[in-house]
XYZ file of N, CA and C in Angstrom:
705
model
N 97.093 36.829 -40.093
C 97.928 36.996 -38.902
C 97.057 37.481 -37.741
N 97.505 36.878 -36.479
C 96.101 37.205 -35.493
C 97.611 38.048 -34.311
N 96.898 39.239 -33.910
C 97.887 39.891 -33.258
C 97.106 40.693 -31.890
N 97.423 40.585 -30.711
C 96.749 40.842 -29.554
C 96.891 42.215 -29.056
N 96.081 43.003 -28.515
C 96.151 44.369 -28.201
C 96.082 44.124 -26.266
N 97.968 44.234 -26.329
C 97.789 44.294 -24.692
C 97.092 45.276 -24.286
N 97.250 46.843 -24.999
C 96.926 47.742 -24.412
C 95.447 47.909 -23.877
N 94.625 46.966 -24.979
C 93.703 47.113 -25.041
C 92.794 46.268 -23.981
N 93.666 45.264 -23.556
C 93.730 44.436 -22.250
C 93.546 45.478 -21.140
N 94.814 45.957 -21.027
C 94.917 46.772 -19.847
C 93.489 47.873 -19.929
N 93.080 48.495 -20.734
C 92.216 49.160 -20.589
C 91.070 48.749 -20.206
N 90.640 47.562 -20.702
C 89.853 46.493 -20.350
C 90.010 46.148 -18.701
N 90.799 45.949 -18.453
C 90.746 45.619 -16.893
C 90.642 47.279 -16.049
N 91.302 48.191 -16.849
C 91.250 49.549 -15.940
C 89.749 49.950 -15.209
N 88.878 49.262 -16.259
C 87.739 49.744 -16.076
C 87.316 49.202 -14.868
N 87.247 47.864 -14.179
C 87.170 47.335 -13.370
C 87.566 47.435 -12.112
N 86.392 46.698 -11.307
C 86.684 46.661 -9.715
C 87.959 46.184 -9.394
N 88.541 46.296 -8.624
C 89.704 45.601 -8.369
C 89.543 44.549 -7.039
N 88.097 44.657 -6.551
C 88.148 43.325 -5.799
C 87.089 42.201 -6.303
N 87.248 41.928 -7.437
C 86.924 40.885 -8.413
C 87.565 40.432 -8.619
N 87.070 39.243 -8.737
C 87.743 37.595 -9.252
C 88.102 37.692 -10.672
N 89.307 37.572 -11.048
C 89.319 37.631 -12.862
C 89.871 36.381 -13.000
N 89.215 35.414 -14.069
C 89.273 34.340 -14.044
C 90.612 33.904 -15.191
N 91.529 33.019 -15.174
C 92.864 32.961 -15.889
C 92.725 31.815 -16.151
N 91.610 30.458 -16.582
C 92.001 29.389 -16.798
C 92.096 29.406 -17.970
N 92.485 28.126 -18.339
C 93.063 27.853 -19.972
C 93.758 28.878 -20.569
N 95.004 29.259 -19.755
C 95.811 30.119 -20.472
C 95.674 31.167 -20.726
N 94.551 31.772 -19.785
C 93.987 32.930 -19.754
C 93.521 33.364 -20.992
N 92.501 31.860 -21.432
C 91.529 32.399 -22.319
C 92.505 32.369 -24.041
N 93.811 31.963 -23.428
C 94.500 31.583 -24.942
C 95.501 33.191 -24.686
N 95.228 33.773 -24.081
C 95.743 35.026 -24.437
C 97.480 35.645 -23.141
N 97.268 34.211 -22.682
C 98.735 33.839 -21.997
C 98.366 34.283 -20.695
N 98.682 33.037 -20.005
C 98.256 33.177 -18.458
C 99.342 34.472 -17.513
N 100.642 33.976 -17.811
C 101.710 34.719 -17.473
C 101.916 36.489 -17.610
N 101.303 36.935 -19.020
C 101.013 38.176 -19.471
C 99.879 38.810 -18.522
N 99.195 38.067 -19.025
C 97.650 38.634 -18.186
C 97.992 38.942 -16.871
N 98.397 37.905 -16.194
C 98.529 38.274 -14.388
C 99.340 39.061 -14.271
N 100.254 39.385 -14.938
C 101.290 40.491 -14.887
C 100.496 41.744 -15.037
N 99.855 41.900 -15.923
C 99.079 43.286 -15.727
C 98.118 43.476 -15.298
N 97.533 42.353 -14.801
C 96.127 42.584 -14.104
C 97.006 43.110 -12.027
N 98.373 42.442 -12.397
C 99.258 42.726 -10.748
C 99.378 43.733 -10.618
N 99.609 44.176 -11.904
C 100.591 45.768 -11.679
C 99.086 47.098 -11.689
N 97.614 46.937 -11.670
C 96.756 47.749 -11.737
C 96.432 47.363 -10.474
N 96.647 46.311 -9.490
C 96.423 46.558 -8.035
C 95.159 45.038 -7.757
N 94.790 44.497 -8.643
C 94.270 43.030 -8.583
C 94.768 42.267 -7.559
N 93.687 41.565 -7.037
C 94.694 40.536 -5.887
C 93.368 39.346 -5.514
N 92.643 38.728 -6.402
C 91.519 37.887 -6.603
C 91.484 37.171 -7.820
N 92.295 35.780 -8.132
C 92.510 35.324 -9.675
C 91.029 34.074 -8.968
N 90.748 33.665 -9.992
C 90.387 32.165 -10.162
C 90.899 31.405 -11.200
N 91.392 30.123 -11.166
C 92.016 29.433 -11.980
C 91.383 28.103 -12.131
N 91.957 27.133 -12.944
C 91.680 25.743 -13.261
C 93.014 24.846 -12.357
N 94.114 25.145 -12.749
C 95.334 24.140 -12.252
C 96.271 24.716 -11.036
N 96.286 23.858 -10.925
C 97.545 23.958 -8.925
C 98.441 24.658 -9.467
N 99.223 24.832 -10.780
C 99.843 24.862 -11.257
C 100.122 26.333 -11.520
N 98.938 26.884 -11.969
C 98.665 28.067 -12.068
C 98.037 28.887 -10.773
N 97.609 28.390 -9.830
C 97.442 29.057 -8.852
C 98.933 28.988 -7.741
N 99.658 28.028 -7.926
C 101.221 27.955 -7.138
C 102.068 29.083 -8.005
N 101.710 29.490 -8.597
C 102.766 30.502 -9.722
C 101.922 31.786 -8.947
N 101.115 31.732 -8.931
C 100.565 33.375 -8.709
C 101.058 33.493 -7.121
N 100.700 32.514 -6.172
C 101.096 32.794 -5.149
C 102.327 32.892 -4.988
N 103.247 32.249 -5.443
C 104.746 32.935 -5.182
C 104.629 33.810 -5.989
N 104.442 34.749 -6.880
C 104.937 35.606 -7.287
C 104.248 36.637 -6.103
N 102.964 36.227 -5.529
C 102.990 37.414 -4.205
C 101.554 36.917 -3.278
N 102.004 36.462 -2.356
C 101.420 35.703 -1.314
C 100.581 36.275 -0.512
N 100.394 37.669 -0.942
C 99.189 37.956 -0.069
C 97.821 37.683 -1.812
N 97.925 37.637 -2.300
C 96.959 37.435 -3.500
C 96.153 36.150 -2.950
N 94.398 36.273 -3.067
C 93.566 35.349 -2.354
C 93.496 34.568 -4.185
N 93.455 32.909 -4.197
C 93.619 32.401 -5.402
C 92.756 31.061 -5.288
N 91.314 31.461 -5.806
C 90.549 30.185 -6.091
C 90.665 29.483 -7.148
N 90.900 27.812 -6.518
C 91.212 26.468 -7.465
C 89.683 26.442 -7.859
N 89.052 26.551 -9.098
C 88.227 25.723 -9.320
C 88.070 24.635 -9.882
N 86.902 23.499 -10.439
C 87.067 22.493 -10.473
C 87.198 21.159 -9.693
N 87.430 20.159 -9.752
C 87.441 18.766 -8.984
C 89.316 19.252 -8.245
N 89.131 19.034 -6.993
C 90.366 18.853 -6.211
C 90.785 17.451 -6.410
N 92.146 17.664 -5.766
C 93.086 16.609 -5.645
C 93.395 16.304 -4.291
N 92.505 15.723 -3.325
C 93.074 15.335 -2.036
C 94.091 15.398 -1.746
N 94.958 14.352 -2.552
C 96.292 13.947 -2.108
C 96.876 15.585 -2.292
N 96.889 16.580 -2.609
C 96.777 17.741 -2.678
C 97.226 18.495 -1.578
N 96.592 18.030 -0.589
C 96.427 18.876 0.641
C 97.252 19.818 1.275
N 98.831 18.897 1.521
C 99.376 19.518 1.798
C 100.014 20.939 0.919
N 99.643 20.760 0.012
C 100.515 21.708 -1.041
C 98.992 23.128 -0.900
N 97.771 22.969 -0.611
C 96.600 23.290 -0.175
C 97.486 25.127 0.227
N 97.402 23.735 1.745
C 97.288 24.654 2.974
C 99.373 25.257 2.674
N 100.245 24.833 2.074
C 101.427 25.495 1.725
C 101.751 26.820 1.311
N 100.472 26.664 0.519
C 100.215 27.598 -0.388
C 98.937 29.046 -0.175
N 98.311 28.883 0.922
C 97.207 28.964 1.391
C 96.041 29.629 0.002
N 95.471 28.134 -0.754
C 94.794 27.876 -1.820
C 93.903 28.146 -1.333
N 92.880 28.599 -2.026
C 91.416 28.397 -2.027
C 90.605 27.022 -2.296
N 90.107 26.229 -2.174
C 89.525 25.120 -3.327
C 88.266 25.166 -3.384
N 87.503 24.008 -3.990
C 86.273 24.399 -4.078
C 85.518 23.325 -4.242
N 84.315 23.613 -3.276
C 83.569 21.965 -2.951
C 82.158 22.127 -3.670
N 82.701 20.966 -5.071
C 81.771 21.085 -5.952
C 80.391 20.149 -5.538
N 80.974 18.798 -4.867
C 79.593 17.801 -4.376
C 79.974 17.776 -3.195
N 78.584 16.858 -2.254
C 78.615 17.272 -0.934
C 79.633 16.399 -0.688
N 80.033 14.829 -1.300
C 80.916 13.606 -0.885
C 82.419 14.414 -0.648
N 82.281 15.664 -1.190
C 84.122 16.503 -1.493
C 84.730 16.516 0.023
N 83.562 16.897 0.876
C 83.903 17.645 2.518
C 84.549 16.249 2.863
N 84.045 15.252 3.118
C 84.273 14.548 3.594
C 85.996 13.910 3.568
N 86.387 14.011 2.671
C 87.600 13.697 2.520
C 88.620 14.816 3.101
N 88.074 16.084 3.325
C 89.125 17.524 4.065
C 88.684 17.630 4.960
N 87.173 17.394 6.048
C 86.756 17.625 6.749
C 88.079 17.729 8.130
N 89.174 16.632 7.858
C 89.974 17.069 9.258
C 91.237 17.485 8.688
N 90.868 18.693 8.247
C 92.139 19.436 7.433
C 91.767 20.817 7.843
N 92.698 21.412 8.374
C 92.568 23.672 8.505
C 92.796 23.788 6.895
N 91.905 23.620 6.008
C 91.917 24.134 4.794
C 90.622 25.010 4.126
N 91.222 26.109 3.407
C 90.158 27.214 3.259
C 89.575 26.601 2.072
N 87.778 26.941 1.986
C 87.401 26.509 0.505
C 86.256 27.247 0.749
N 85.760 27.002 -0.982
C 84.944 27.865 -1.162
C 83.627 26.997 -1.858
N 82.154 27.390 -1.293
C 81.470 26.177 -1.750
C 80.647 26.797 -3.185
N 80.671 26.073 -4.355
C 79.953 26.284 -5.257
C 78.662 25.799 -5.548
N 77.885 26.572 -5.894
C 76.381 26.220 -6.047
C 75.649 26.228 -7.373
N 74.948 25.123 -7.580
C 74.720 25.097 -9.202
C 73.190 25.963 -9.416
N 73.042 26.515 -9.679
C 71.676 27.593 -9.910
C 71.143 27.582 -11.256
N 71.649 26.608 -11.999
C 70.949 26.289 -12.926
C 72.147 26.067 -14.652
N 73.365 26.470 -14.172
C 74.424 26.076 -15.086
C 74.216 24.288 -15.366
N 74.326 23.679 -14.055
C 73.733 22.148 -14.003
C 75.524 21.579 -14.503
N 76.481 21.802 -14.462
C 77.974 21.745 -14.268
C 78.829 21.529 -13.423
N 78.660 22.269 -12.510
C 79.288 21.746 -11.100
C 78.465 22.784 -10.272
N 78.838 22.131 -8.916
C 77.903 22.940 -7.567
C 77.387 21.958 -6.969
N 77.565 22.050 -5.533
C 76.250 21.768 -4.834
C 74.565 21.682 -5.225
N 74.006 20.975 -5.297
C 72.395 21.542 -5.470
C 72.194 22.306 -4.343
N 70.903 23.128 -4.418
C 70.394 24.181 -3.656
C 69.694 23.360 -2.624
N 69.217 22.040 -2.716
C 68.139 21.481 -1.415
C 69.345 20.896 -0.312
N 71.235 20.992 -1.268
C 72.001 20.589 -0.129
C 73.003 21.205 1.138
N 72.394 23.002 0.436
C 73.522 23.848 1.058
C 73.094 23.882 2.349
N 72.031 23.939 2.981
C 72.142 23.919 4.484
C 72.746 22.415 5.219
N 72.349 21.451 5.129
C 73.126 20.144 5.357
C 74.570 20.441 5.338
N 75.305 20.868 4.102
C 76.610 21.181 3.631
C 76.979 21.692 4.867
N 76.641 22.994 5.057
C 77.087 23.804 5.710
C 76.961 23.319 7.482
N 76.267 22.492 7.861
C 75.709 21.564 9.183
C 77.604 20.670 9.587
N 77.289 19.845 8.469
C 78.346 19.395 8.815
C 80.114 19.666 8.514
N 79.950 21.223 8.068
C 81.066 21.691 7.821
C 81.212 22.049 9.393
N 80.334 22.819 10.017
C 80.173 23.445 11.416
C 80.974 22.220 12.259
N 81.101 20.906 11.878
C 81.981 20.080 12.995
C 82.958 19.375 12.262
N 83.520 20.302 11.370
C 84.914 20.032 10.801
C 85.797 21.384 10.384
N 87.277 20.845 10.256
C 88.088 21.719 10.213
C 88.632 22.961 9.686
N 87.194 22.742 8.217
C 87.428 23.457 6.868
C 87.100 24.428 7.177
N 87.410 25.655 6.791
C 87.341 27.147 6.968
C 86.631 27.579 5.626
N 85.549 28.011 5.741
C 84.711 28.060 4.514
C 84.963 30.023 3.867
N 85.466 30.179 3.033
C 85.933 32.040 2.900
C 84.667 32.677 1.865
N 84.020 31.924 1.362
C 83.067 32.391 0.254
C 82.346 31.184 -0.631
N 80.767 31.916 -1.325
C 80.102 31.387 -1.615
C 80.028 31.442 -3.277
N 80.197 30.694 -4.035
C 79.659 31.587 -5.364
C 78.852 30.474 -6.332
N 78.276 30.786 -7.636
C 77.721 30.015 -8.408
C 77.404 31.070 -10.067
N 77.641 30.341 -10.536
C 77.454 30.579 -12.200
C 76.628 30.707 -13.024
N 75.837 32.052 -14.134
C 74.841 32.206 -14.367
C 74.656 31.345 -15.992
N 73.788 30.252 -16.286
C 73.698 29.687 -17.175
C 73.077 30.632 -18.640
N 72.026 31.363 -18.177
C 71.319 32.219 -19.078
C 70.717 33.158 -18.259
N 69.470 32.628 -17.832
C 68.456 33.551 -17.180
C 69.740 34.349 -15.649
N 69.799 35.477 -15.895
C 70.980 35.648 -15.078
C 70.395 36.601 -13.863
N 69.005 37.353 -13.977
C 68.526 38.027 -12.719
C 67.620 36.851 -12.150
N 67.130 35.569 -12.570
C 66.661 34.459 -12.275
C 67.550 33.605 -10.820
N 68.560 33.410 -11.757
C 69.504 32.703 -10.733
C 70.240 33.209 -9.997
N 70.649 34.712 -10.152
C 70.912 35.107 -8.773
C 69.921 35.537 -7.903
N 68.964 35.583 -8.050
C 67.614 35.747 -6.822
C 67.828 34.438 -6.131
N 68.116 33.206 -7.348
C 68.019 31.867 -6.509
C 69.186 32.439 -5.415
N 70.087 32.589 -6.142
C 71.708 32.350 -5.425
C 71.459 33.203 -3.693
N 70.479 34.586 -3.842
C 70.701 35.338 -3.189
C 69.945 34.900 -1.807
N 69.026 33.987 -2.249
C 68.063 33.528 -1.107
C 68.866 32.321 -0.335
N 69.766 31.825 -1.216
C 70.336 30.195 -0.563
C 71.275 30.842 0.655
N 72.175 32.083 0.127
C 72.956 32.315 0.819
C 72.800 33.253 1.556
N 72.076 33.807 1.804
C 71.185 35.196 2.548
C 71.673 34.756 3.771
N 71.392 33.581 4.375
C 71.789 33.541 5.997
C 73.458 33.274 6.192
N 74.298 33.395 5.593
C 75.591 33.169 5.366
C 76.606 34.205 5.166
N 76.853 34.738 6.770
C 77.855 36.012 6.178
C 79.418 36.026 5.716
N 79.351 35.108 4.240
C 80.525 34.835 3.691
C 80.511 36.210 2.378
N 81.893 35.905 2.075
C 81.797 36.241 0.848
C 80.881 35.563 -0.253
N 80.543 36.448 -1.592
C 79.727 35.665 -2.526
C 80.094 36.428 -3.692
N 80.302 35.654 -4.529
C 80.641 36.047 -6.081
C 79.966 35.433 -7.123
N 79.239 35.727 -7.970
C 78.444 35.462 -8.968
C 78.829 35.822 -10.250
N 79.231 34.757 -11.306
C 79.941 35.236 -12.509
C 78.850 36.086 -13.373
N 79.257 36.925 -14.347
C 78.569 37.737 -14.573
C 79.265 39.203 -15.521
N 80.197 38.456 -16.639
C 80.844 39.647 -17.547
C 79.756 40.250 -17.984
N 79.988 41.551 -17.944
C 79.480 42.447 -18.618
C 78.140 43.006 -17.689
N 77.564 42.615 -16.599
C 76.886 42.951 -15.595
C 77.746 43.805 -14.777
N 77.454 45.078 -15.419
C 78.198 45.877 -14.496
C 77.253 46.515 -12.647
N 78.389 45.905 -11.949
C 77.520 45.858 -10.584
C 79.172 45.924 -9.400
N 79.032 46.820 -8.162
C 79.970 46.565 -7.707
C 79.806 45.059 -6.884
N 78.831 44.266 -6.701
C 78.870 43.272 -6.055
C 79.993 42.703 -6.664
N 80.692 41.687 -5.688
C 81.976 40.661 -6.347
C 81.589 40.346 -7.681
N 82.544 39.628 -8.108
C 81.876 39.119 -9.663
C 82.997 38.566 -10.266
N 83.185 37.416 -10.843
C 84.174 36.474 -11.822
C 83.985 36.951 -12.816
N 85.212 37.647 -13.546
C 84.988 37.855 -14.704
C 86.025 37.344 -15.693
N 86.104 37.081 -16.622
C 86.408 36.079 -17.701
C 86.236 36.746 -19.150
N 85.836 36.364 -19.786
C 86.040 37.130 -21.298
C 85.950 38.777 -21.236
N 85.350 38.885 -20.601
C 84.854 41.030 -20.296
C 86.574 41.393 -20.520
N 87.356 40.647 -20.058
C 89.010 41.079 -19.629
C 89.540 41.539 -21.600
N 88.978 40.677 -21.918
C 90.066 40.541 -23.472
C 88.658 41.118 -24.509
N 87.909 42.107 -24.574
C 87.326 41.927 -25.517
C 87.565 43.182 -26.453
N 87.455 43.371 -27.479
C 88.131 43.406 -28.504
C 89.990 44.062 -28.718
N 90.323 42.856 -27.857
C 91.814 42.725 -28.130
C 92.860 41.718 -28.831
N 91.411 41.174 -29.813
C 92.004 39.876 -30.563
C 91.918 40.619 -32.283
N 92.871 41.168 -33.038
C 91.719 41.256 -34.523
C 93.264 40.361 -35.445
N 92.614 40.127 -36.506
C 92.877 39.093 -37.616
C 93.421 40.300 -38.448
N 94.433 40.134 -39.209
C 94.691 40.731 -39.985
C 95.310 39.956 -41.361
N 95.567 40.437 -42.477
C 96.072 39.866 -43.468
C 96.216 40.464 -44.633
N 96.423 40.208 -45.472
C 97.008 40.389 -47.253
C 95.929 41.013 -47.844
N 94.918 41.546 -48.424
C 93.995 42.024 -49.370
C 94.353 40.821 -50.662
N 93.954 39.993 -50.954
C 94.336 39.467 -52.171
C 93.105 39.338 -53.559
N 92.214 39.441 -53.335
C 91.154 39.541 -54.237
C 90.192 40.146 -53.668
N 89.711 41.319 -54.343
C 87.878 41.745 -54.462
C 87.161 41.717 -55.527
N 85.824 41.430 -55.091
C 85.096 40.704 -55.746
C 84.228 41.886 -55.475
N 83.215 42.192 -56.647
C 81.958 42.957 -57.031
C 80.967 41.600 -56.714
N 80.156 41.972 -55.639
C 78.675 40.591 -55.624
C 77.493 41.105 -55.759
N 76.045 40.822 -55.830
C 75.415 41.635 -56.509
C 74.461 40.787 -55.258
N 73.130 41.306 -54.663
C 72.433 40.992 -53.755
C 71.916 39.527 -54.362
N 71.834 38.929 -53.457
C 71.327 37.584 -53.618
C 72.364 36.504 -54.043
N 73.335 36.444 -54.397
C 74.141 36.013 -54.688
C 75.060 35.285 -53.019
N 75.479 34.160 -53.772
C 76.128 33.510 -52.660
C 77.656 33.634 -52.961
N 78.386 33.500 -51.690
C 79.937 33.196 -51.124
C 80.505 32.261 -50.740
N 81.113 31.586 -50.982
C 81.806 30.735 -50.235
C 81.213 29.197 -50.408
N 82.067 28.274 -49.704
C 81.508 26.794 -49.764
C 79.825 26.786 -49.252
N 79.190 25.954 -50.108
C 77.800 25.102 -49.641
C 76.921 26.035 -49.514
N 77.096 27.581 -50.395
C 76.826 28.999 -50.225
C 75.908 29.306 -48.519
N 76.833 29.258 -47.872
C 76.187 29.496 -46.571
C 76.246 31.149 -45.954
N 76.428 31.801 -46.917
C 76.197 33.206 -47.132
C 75.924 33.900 -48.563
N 74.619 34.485 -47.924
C 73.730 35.282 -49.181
C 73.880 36.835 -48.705
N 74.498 37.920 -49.899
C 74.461 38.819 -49.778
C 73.256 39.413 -49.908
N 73.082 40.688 -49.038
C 71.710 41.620 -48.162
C 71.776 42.221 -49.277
N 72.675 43.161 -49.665
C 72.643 44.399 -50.426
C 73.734 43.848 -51.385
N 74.008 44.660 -53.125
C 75.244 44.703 -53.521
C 76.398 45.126 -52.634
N 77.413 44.786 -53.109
C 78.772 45.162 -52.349
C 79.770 44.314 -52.962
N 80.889 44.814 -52.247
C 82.716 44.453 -52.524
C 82.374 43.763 -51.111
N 83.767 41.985 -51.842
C 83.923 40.983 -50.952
C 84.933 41.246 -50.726
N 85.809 41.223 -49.929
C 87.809 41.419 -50.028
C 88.074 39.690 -49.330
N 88.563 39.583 -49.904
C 89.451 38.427 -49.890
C 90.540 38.162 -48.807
N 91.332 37.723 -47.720
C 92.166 37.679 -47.354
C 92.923 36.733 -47.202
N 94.274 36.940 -47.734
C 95.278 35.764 -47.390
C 96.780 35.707 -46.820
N 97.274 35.054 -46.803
C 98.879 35.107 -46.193
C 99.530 35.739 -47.107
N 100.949 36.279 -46.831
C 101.978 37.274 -47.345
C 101.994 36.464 -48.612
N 102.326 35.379 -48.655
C 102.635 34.885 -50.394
C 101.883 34.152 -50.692
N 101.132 34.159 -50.350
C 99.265 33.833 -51.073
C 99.713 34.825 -52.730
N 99.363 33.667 -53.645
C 99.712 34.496 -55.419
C 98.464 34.277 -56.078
N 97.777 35.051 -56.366
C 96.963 35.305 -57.383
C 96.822 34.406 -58.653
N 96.455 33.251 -59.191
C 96.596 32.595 -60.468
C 95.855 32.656 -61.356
């Protein structure tokens, strides 16, 4: 049985800045989009990032001053529901502008620093930004995603955008820093545990294997415990 520790949620977010981006896509991580924003609302949060219109149109009516970045590929035909809603979006290639360029719509440009996923490349953000200067788009912030090397690519990140007095957010759980920051799993961690039945222990003796295709060799002797469902029977 797998059983979730809101509390342990909430404590999890207590710890946190409250003008950080906490990221809610895919259902907030499985752990329910609807739950989560509810308590990340009620500790004073007002910065989601999401995946679907869907989920960013729910947060804004539930309270319209909350700033709510779409990430991912937009939907042009979109637009109006955009600026309805006053969305964030986010211009992953340079071809994106071109299609909003004569739109009052806010976005936010992403930069690939080495995730290699989505973003702008780095040799295109000044161009980007050239011909945003003679269009309509209202640019609110900068951000990009750390693949591994994570004091690597934000040096990149920090030099691209150095002349740019936007906002900038750099994902980065568990980098504790007051700079902005997307955070995403840091929110739920250990608020997931498994529980179940005790149904067999086993005495194993070092060296000895477990399980299918023995893809575990015991270090030391020890007790295995077994776990299974409520009427899991012993034969």
């Amino acid at each position: 049985m797998i059983k979730v520790s809101y509390q342990q949620i909430m404590d999890n977010l207590s710890q946190l800045f409250r003008h950080n981006y906490l990221v809610l896509k895919s259902n907030a991580y499985g752990f329910g989009f609807e739950k989560i924003y509810q308590l990340a609302e009620s500790l004073g949060f007002y910065k989601y990032a999401v995946i679907t219109l869907d989920d960013a149109i729910y947060i804004k009516k539930k309270n319209p001053k909350n700033r709510v970045l779409l990430m991912g590929v937009f939907d042009e035909s979109k637009i109006d529901i955009f600026q309805k809603y006053d969305i964030e979006i986010t211009i992953n290639h340079f071809k994106e502008i071109e299609k909003i360029r004569h739109h009052p719509i806010k976005v936010q440009i992403a930069i690939n620093t080495g995730m290699n996923r989505f973003g702008i490349k780095p040799f295109e953000v000044e161009s980007l930004f050239k011909v945003i200067s003679n269009s309509k788009v209202l640019v609110t912030g900068i951000y990009s995603h750390s693949a591994r090397n994570f004091d690597g690519e934000y040096k990149i990140f920090k030099e691209l955008t150095s002349n740019y007095p936007l906002e900038k957010h750099f994902a980065a759980s568990y980098k504790k820093s007051k700079d902005t920051r997307r955070i995403g799993v840091e929110i739920y961690e250990n608020a997931l545990g498994i529980y179940g039945r005790i149904i067999k222990v086993n005495y194993v003796k070092k060296g000895d294997y477990v399980g299918y295709g023995y893809h575990y060799q015991m270090d030391d002797d020890g007790y295995i415990w077994f776990v299974g469902r409520k009427d899991d029977i012993i034969k």
